[in-house]
Amino acid sequence: MPLPARPLPKFLVQRYKGWKATDFEENHSWYKRLADEGQRPRAMVVSCCDSRVHVTSIFGADMGEFFIHRNIASLIPPYNPDGDLHGTSAAIEYAVRVLRVSHLLVLGHSNCGGVDACDGMCRGEAAELEEPTSFVGRWLDLLRGEHAAVAGMNDKPARLQALEKAAVLVSLRNVLTFPYVSDGVDSGDLALHGLWNDIGTGALEHYDAYLDKFLHV
Amino acid sequence: MPLPARPLPKFLVQRYKGWKATDFEENHSWYKRLADEGQRPRAMVVSCCDSRVHVTSIFGADMGEFFIHRNIASLIPPYNPDGDLHGTSAAIEYAVRVLRVSHLLVLGHSNCGGVDACDGMCRGEAAELEEPTSFVGRWLDLLRGEHAAVAGMNDKPARLQALEKAAVLVSLRNVLTFPYVSDGVDSGDLALHGLWNDIGTGALEHYDAYLDKFLHV
Amino acid sequence: MPLPARPLPKFLVQRYKGWKATDFEENHSWYKRLADEGQRPRAMVVSCCDSRVHVTSIFGADMGEFFIHRNIASLIPPYNPDGDLHGTSAAIEYAVRVLRVSHLLVLGHSNCGGVDACDGMCRGEAAELEEPTSFVGRWLDLLRGEHAAVAGMNDKPARLQALEKAAVLVSLRNVLTFPYVSDGVDSGDLALHGLWNDIGTGALEHYDAYLDKFLHV
Amino acid sequence: MPLPARPLPKFLVQRYKGWKATDFEENHSWYKRLADEGQRPRAMVVSCCDSRVHVTSIFGADMGEFFIHRNIASLIPPYNPDGDLHGTSAAIEYAVRVLRVSHLLVLGHSNCGGVDACDGMCRGEAAELEEPTSFVGRWLDLLRGEHAAVAGMNDKPARLQALEKAAVLVSLRNVLTFPYVSDGVDSGDLALHGLWNDIGTGALEHYDAYLDKFLHV
């Protein structure tokens, strides 16, 4: 039986053809060179799959600039080389060891569905996410340990925002458990950055390690 | 000890400020509404972290349109609800069950470093990737089973391209093992699409299931 | 004080540039000729403003083929040459007398917000639409006389669909009160067509005058 | 006597069936969802009925993206809630108050028959348009006040183009007399845009409020 794969819908064909005839055409010799000589991205960005936060837009990324991993809630697990599948860790390893990026940014955001789901789970309001078969629930276990610190906040939007920012910090702490990441940070070859974007206002905040809080960029 | 997180480098601050003053400003009421009312993306795209292939560019994606997961080589593992961490599977689950996207696109590309690494590993030329501690190697095990079919091709570029396209197809076959994906495909609510982009020429090919080959869009 | 007009948002600039570089470029000599020699559309279509029903898509309209008037609920008022502003009547007059189109199609559709509003108004559930200042309410007065025939239907979706189709028919009856329209119909130079599109299923129905019902195309 | 409505001509049946089997089929689950959940268009476009200017083409609009009103010469009358029929005003009211669009675009174009007719009328060369029974003439009265500023231009194409652009601006000024439009503009929730398309060259110009002229996009 053939794979049930379908042709590209026309609206995407049109969009692609528009890009090919403009952006691509304007840059074809550069893109050709990027293809022939390989990529040399300056930074890795770990951001969320959310359709409302495109790091390519926010940082005006053109081809070749950023190596981008996107997953639910921009989470990075701790270093755990157990021989199993670890897609996020593979992306980190490739960016740091093979591509030797100079910056690693973790970009969280407001109104995050993943963080909201974690909050529901931790408050006992989302039994289905507790099932072992829930990939979303198990993925969000990465954030579970941060919930205690925000659990007492009764204002839900404030609590979720605090948890969104805690997700950025737990990812930064986890990524430091990768030996090549901590080596890079120690040697000064790799800089880490924690960011949080407010979808509705367009604000961007970065984590200031000395003040231990997020400040407007 | 404070987290060794650094302020955002100036070139990114500048880019962000440019975006905020233009794109964001031009669209702020729409983005506000996307924040308040939630996302309703039409499609999920699984694509590669590679800095040279931004699906947001190729399909002119503005905020709100596509839910995007990016990992090494655009690979999707088979359904394996064992209670462990599965970031890619979590993204699939969220897109299909929560967001109910209508399309799921897997976008592979030429000159893929991940696929090249898999080829080296399968040819016995990359011992370090065989280590259990290699996240990249273990991730690329997902593609390992496809190597036999291309192993006889002596022309390396042709072999890699064949393997890049095989990666798209194994991801499509794997994603069909998720019960909600196959249900969606059976009911017609979800359409799958396999794509491959040539970085240097800008060509886009889609997998035609009846001819069992990739055709130019 | 300058008019508060803003530049075109980038996502539209991009879309435009894509069209210009592809569609326009492929057809530039024909479009040039359409500009120099004037339009000669074969049909006029009166359809709804609704973003989900584009007659240009449904009938694959290229430049030059259809003269399209779009208003709330595809309504046409009766002939009333009182010297006041009548935008819909002006469009009818121009299409029939100046452009001498051969077909005049009225295209209604499912899930019509305008028809739903009229239903609410007629059932006494939408006081704000009864205000003289409600342009929407006053416009939907055109459909008011048709409500009695459906008022007894308790199944709301069925009632709205019946009213949507009644809107097509009242528009056809009204357009026949324009002397040049009835002359055209009498002489056979102008054919009228009533259509109804189901957004969710893609079905298209046309009004069969002899059976006095809508049939699938 | 039955309504003299005729079956859909075969060329349109064919076009429809082609669309149904391709575009619709490729997107049916998305269109179903748009039907079930309602439209959420990002922008309203007021454009001309002219068969040579389809905003759906120029901006690659797929279903659900733009709420489109099309009338003769893309004119918007001033706010006049007198309890009479005002189709254009009803469309504005619905788009701004019910759908809460973020952008309102007025798109004029070259070679506009309506603007040409207004010019003839204002120069005393089109007596029939002065008749109270002329819907086209009365509709174009909306543009009459702009003619004085161009009347001295002897080069007809230049004069018409100036009047076409004046039509865009008078529509923008008029739409600002709607209280909910000016409120939206003041609060920043609604952005206005004036555009002019050259049919023959494919050029698109936008009105720059500070320079008070139209510039190429």
PDB file of N, CA and C in Angstrom, chain B residues 14 39 44 56 60 74 86 88 95 147 204:
ATOM      1  N   GLN B  14      19.739  44.714  18.303  1.00  0.00           N
ATOM      2  CA  GLN B  14      19.422  45.577  17.157  1.00  0.00           C
ATOM      3  C   GLN B  14      18.383  44.943  16.239  1.00  0.00           C
ATOM      4  N   GLN B  39      -3.566  30.309  19.497  1.00  0.00           N
ATOM      5  CA  GLN B  39      -3.171  30.001  18.131  1.00  0.00           C
ATOM      6  C   GLN B  39      -4.162  29.034  17.478  1.00  0.00           C
ATOM      7  N   MET B  44       1.274  21.609  10.845  1.00  0.00           N
ATOM      8  CA  MET B  44       2.507  21.384  11.593  1.00  0.00           C
ATOM      9  C   MET B  44       3.595  21.081  10.566  1.00  0.00           C
ATOM     10  N   THR B  56       9.840  29.029   7.649  1.00  0.00           N
ATOM     11  CA  THR B  56       9.159  30.322   7.741  1.00  0.00           C
ATOM     12  C   THR B  56       9.456  31.183   6.509  1.00  0.00           C
ATOM     13  N   GLY B  60       6.789  31.666   3.535  1.00  0.00           N
ATOM     14  CA  GLY B  60       6.367  33.034   3.897  1.00  0.00           C
ATOM     15  C   GLY B  60       5.485  33.051   5.143  1.00  0.00           C
ATOM     16  N   SER B  74      15.052  16.281  10.672  1.00  0.00           N
ATOM     17  CA  SER B  74      13.577  16.199  10.560  1.00  0.00           C
ATOM     18  C   SER B  74      13.041  14.809  10.853  1.00  0.00           C
ATOM     19  N   HIS B  86      10.045  12.111  25.207  1.00  0.00           N
ATOM     20  CA  HIS B  86      10.047  12.028  23.755  1.00  0.00           C
ATOM     21  C   HIS B  86       9.594  13.372  23.207  1.00  0.00           C
ATOM     22  N   THR B  88       9.953  14.972  20.285  1.00  0.00           N
ATOM     23  CA  THR B  88       9.326  15.017  18.974  1.00  0.00           C
ATOM     24  C   THR B  88       7.910  14.459  19.046  1.00  0.00           C
ATOM     25  N   ALA B  95       0.255  18.885  18.462  1.00  0.00           N
ATOM     26  CA  ALA B  95      -0.240  19.454  17.194  1.00  0.00           C
ATOM     27  C   ALA B  95      -1.503  18.752  16.716  1.00  0.00           C
ATOM     28  N   HIS B 147      19.679   2.744   5.467  1.00  0.00           N
ATOM     29  CA  HIS B 147      20.959   2.880   4.773  1.00  0.00           C
ATOM     30  C   HIS B 147      21.226   1.739   3.796  1.00  0.00           C
ATOM     31  N   LEU B 204      12.094  22.644  -4.674  1.00  0.00           N
ATOM     32  CA  LEU B 204      11.311  21.942  -3.655  1.00  0.00           C
ATOM     33  C   LEU B 204      10.663  20.743  -4.332  1.00  0.00           C
TER      34      LEU B 204
END
